GROMACS .gro file of C-alpha atoms in nm:
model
  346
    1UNK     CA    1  13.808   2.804   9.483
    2UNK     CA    2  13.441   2.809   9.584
    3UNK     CA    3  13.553   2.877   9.947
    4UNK     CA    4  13.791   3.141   9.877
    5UNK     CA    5  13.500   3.339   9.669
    6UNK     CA    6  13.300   3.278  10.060
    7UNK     CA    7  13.536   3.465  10.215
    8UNK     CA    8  13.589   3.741   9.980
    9UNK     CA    9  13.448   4.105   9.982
   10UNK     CA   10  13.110   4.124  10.003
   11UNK     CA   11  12.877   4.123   9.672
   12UNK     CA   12  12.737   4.423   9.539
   13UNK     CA   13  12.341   4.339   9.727
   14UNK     CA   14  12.519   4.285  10.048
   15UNK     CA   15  12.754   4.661  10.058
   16UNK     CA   16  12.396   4.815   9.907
   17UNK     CA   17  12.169   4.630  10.215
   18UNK     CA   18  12.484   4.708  10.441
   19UNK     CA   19  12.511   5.133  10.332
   20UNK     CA   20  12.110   5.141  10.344
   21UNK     CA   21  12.096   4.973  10.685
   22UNK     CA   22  12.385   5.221  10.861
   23UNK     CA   23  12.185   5.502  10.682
   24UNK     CA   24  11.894   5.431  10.845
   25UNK     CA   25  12.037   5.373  11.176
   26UNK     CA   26  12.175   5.701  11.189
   27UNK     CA   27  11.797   5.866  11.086
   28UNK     CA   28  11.703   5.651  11.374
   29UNK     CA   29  11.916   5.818  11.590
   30UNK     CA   30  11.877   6.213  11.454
   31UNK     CA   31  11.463   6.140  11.508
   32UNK     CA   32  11.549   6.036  11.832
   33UNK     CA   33  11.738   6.336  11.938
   34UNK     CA   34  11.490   6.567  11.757
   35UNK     CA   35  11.199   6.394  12.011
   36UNK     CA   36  11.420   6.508  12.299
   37UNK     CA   37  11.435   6.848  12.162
   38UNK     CA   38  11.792   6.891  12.107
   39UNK     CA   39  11.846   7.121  11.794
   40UNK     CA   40  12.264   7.041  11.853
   41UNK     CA   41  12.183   6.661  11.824
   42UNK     CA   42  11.945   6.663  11.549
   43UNK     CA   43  12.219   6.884  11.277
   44UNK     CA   44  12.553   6.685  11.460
   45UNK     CA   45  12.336   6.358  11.330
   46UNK     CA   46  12.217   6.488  10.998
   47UNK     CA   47  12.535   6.538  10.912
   48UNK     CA   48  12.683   6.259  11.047
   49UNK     CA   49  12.425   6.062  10.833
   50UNK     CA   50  12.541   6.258  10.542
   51UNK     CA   51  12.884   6.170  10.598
   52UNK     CA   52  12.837   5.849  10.567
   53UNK     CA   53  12.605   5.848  10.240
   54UNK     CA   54  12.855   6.055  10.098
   55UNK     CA   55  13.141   5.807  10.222
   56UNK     CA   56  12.993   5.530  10.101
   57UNK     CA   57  12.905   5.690   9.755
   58UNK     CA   58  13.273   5.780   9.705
   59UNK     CA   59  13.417   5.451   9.803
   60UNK     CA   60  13.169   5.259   9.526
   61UNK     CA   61  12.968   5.061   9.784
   62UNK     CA   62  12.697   5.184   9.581
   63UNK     CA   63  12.677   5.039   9.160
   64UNK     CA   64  12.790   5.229   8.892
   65UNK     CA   65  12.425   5.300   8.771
   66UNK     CA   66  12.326   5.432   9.098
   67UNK     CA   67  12.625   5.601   9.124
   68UNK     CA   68  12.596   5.826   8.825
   69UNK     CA   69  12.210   5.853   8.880
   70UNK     CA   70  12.313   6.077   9.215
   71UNK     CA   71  12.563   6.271   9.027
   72UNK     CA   72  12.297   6.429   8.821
   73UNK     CA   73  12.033   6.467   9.044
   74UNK     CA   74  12.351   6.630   9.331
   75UNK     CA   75  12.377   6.833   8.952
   76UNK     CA   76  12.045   6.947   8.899
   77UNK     CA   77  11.978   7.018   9.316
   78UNK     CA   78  12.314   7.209   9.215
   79UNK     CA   79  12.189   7.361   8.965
   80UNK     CA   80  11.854   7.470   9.041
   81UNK     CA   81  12.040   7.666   9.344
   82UNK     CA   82  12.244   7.842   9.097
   83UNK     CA   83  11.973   7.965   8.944
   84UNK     CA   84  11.775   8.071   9.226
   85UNK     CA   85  12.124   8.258   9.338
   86UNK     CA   86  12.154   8.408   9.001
   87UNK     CA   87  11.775   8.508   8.978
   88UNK     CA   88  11.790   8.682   9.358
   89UNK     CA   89  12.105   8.855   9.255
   90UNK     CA   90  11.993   9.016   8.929
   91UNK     CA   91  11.717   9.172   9.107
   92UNK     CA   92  11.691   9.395   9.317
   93UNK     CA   93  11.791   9.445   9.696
   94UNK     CA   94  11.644   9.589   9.988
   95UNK     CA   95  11.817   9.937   9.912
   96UNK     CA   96  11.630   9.936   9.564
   97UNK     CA   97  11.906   9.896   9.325
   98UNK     CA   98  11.749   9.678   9.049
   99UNK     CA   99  11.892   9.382   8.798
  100UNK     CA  100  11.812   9.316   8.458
  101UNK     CA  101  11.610   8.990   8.561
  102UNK     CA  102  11.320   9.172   8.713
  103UNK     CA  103  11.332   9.480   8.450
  104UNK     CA  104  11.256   9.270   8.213
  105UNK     CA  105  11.007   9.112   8.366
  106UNK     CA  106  10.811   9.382   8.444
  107UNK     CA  107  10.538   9.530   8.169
  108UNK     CA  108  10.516   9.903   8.141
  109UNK     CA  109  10.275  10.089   8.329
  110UNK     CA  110  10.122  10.398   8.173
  111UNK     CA  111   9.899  10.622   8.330
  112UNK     CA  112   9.666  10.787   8.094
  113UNK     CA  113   9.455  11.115   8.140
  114UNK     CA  114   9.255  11.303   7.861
  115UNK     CA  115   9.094  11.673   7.954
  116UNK     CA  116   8.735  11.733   7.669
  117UNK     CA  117   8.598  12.051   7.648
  118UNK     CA  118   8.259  11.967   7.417
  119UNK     CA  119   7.933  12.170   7.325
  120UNK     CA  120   7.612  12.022   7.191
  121UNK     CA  121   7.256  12.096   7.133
  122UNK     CA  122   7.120  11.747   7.260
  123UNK     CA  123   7.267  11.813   7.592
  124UNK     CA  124   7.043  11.543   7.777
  125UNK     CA  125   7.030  11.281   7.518
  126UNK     CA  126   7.430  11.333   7.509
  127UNK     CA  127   7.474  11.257   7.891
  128UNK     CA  128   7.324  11.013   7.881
  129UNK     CA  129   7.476  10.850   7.614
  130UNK     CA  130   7.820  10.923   7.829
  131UNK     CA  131   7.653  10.798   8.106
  132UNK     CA  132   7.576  10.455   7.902
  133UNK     CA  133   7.875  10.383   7.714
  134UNK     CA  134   8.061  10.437   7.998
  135UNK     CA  135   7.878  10.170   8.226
  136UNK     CA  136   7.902   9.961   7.877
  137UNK     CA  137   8.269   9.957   7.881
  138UNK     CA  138   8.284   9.896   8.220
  139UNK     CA  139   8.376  10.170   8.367
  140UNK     CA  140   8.210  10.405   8.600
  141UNK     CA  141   8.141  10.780   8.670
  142UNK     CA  142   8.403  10.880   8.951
  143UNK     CA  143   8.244  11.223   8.988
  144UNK     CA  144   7.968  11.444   8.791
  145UNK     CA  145   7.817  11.803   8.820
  146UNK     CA  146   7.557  11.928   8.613
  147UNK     CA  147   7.417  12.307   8.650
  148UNK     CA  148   7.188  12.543   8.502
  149UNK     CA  149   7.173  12.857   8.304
  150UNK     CA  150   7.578  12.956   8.164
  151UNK     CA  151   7.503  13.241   7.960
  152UNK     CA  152   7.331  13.350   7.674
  153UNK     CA  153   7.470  13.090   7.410
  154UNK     CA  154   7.555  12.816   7.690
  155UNK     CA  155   7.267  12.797   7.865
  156UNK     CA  156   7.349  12.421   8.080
  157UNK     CA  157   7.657  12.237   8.144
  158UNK     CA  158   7.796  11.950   8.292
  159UNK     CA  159   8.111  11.845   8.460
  160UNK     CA  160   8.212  11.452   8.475
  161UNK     CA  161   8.510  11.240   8.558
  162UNK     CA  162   8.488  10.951   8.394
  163UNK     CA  163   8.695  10.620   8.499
  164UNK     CA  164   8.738  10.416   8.145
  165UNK     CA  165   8.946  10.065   8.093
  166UNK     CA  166   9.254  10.166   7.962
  167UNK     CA  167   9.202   9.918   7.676
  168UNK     CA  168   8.884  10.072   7.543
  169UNK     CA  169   8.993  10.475   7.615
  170UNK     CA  170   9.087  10.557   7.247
  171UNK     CA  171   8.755  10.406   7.128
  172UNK     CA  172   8.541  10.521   7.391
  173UNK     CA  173   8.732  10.898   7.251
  174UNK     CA  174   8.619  10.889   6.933
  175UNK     CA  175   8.263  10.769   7.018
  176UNK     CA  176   8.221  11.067   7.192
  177UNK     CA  177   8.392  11.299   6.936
  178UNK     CA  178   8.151  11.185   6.682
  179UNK     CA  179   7.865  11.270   6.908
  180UNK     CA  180   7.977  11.622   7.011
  181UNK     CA  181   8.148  11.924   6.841
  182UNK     CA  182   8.476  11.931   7.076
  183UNK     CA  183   8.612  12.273   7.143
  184UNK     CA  184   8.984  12.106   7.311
  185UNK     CA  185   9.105  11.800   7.374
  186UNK     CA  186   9.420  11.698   7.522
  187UNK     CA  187   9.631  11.401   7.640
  188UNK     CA  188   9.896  11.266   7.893
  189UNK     CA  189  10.035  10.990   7.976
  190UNK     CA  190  10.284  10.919   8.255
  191UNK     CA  191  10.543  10.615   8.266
  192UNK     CA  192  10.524  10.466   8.631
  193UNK     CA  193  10.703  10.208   8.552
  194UNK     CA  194  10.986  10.240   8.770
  195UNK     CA  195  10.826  10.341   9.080
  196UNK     CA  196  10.592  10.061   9.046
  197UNK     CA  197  10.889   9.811   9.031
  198UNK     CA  198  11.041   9.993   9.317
  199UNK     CA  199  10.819   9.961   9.546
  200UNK     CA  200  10.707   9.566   9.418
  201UNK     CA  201  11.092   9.494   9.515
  202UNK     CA  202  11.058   9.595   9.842
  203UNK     CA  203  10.812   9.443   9.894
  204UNK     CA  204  10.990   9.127   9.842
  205UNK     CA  205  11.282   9.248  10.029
  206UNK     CA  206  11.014   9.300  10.334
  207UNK     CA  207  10.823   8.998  10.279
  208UNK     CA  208  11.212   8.794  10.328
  209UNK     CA  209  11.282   9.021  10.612
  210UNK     CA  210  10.949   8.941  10.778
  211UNK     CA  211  11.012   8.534  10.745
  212UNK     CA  212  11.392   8.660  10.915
  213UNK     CA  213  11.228   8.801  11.205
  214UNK     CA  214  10.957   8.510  11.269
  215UNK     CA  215  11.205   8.232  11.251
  216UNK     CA  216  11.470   8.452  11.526
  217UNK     CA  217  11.132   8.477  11.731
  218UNK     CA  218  11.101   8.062  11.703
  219UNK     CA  219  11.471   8.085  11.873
  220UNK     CA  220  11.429   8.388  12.093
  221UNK     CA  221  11.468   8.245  12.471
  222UNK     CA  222  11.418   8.611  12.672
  223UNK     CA  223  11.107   8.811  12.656
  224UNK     CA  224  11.304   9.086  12.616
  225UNK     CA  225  11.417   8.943  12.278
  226UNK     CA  226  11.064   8.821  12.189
  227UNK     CA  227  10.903   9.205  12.237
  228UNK     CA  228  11.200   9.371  12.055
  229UNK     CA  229  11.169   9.101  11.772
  230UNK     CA  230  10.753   9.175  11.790
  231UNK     CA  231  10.808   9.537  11.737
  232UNK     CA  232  11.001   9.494  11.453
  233UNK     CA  233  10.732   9.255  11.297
  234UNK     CA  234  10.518   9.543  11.328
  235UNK     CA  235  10.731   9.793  11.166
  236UNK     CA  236  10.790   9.543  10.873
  237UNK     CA  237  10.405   9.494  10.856
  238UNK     CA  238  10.347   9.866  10.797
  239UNK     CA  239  10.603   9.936  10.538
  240UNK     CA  240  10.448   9.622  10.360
  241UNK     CA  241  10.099   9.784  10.392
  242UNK     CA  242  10.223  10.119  10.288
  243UNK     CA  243  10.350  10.039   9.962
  244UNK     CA  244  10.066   9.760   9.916
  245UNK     CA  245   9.791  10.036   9.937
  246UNK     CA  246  10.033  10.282   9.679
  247UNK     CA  247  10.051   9.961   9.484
  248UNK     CA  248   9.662   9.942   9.437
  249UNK     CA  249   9.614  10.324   9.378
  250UNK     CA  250   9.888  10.284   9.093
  251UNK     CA  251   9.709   9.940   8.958
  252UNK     CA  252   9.372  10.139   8.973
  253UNK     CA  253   9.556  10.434   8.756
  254UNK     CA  254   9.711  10.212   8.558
  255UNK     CA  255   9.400   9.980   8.500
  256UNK     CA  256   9.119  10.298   8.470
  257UNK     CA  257   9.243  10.589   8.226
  258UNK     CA  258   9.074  10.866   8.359
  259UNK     CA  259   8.845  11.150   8.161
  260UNK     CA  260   8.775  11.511   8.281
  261UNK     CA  261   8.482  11.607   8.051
  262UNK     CA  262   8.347  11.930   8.021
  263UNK     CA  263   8.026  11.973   7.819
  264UNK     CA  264   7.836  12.263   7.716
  265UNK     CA  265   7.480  12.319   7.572
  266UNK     CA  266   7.446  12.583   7.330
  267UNK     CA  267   7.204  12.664   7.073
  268UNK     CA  268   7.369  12.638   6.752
  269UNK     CA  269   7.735  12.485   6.764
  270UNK     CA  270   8.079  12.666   6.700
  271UNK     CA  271   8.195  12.653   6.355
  272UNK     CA  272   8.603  12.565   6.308
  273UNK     CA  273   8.736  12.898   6.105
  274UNK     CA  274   8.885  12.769   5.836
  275UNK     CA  275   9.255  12.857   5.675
  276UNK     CA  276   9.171  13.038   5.320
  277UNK     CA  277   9.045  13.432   5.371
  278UNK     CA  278   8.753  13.307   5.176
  279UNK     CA  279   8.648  13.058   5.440
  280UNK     CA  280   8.753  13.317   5.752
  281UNK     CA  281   8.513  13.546   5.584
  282UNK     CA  282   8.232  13.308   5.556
  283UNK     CA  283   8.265  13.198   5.907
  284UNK     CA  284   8.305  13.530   6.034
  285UNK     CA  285   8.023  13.666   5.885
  286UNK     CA  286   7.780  13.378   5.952
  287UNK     CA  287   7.881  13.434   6.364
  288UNK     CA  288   7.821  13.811   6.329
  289UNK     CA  289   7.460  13.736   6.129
  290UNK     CA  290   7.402  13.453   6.426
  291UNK     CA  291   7.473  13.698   6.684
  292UNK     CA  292   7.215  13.959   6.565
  293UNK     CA  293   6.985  13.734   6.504
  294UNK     CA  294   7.068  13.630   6.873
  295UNK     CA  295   7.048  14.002   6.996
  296UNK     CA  296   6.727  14.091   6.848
  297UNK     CA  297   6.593  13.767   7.014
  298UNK     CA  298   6.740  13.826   7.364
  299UNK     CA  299   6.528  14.222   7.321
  300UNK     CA  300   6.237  14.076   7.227
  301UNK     CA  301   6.254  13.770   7.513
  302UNK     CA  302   6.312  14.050   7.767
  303UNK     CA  303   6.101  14.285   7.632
  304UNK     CA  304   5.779  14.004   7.616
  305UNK     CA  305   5.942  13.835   7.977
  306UNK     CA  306   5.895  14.204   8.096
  307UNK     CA  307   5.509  14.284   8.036
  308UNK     CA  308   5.375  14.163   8.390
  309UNK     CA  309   5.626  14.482   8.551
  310UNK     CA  310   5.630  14.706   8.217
  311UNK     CA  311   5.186  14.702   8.197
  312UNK     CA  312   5.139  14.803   8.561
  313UNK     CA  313   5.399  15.096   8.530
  314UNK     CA  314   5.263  15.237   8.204
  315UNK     CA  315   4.960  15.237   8.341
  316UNK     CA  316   5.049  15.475   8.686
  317UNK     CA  317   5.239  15.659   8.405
  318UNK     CA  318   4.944  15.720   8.227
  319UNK     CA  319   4.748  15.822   8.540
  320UNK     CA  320   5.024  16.073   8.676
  321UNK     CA  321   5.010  16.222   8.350
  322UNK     CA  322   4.672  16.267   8.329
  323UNK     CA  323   4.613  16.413   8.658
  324UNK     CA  324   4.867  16.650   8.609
  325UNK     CA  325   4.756  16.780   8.282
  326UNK     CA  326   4.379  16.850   8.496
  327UNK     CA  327   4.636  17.012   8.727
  328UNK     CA  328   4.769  17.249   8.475
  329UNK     CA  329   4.462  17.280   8.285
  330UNK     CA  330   4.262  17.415   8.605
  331UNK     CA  331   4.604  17.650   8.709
  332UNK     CA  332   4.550  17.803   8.356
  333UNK     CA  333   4.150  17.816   8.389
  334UNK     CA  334   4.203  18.012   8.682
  335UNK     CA  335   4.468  18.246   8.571
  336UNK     CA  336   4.208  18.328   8.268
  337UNK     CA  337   3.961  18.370   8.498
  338UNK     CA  338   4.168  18.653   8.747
  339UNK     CA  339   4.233  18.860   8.387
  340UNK     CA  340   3.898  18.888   8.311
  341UNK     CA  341   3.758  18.987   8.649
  342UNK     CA  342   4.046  19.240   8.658
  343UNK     CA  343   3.985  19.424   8.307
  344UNK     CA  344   3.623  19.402   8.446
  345UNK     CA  345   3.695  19.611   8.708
  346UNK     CA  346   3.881  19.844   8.544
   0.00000   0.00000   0.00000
């Protein structure tokens, strides 16, 4: 009995040292061709070596716990493909046509603008405060003109673009409404979102074209192929560029709302009219009082601003006048004279 158990199959050590040792052999072999630079050899050997695994897998050379321990990893390497196949198909392809796996990936970008029109009467002390909050929030002043004399009420004003965190735009608003009487205000906001998810996809879809074209230039054999390949590389690079650079202006946008503030120094601020006839009146009638009160100021400013011209020419008025009254006077003394000589005579 004892000899009969000799001769039998093989145990279960021997057809696992027997299936490890062929494997091996066969790597042997495929790193062997792979030295002498034959891509043919090296995938005929891989899957020769495969083959075999596989063979010896299905015909239970390997245990039972072993066995089932390669089903589910073959299952999860299975798997895990699936859902990288799944994932690349729901989004979207070169030609742009999007999936539902990368829409809802994608947060919404908002672009945000808001156009001020404001007047004060602390027109320095206010722009700088701009200035400072501004810088405080961390954002910056993208542009800013400040000029002299407006008019008669407005007398400076100054023109700023402000760049503002998008997080901190609705309080940085209302800071700057409590500081300053604003005469118009006004808000936009525009929904990139689908542009900017656009052009992200294909990006992707040039990136995977790019990796294409270097790994046909690793198997390119004419230089023919290699320059028409390199040109192509180039053309891939530029498109990628190009929608990197609109990319950054968009993340900039999105990032930075942006503030076109006007602001105005007058002397007394504009009132709001209000809605009952009572309160029109009121308003009405304190503008029409402020405006005279502005009128007679602006005569007497111009009137007092005008004394170094207005003294010089009274005074040559004065003269004129008085030389030509000695004018007349001595015409008329001499005409008096002429009548008396004549009745003389007579």
């Amino acid at each position: 009995m004892r000899g009969k158990k000799k001769t039998g199959k093989p145990s279960d050590l021997g057809r696992r040292l027997l299936c490890v040792l062929l494997a091996g052999s066969m790597l042997a072999v495929s790193m062997g061709v792979i030295g002498c630079g034959s891509s043919t050899g090296v995938k005929t050997s891989a899957n020769q070596t495969f083959d075999i695994v596989r063979d010896s897998v299905d015909s239970g050379a390997w245990s039972g716990g072993q066995e089932a321990s390669s089903t589910e990893n073959a299952v999860e390497a299975d798997g895990t493909a699936t859902e990288g196949t799944q994932a690349q198909d729901t989004g979207a392809d070169a030609n742009g046509v999007y999936g539902e796996g990368i829409a809802a990936d994608v947060s919404q970008k908002l672009i945000k603008t808001v156009n001020m029109t404001a007047e004060t009467t602390e027109f320095d002390a206010l722009v700088a405060d701009v200035r400072a909050k501004t810088e405080s929030t961390g954002g910056y002043v993208e542009n800013s003109d400040i000029g002299g004399s407006y008019g008669t009420d407005q007398t400076r004003y100054a023109y700023l673009v402000l760049r503002i965190p998008a997080e901190q735009l609705d309080d940085f608003v209302n800071g700057l409404k409590d500081t300053s009487n604003v005469r118009s205000f006004g808000e936009s906001t525009e929904d990139v979102t689908l542009q900017y998810t656009d052009m992200d996809t294909h990006i992707k879809a040039l990136r995977e074209e790019l990796d294409a074209l270097f790994s046909m230039m690793e198997q390119a054999d004419s230089m023919k192929d290699i320059l028409s390949i390199q040109s192509q590389i180039t053309d891939v690079r530029y498109e990628i560029e190009s929608y990197e650079s609109q990319l950054r202006v968009y993340d900039n946008q999105i990032n930075y709302s942006t503030i076109y503030l006007d602001l105005y120094e007058v002397n007394r601020e504009s009132l709001a009219a209000g809605k009952t006839f009572g309160d029109r009146v009121h308003s009405r009638f304190n503008d029409n009082l402020y405006r005279m009160g502005q009128g007679f100021q602006d005569f007497l400013v111009g009137l007092l601003g005008g004394l170094p011209i207005l003294i010089p020419v009274v005074v040559i008025c004065v003269v004129i006048v008085i030389v030509v009254r000695k004018i007349l006077h001595k015409r008329k003394h001499r005409k008096a004279e002429n009548k008396e000589s004549d009745s003389e005579k007579a």
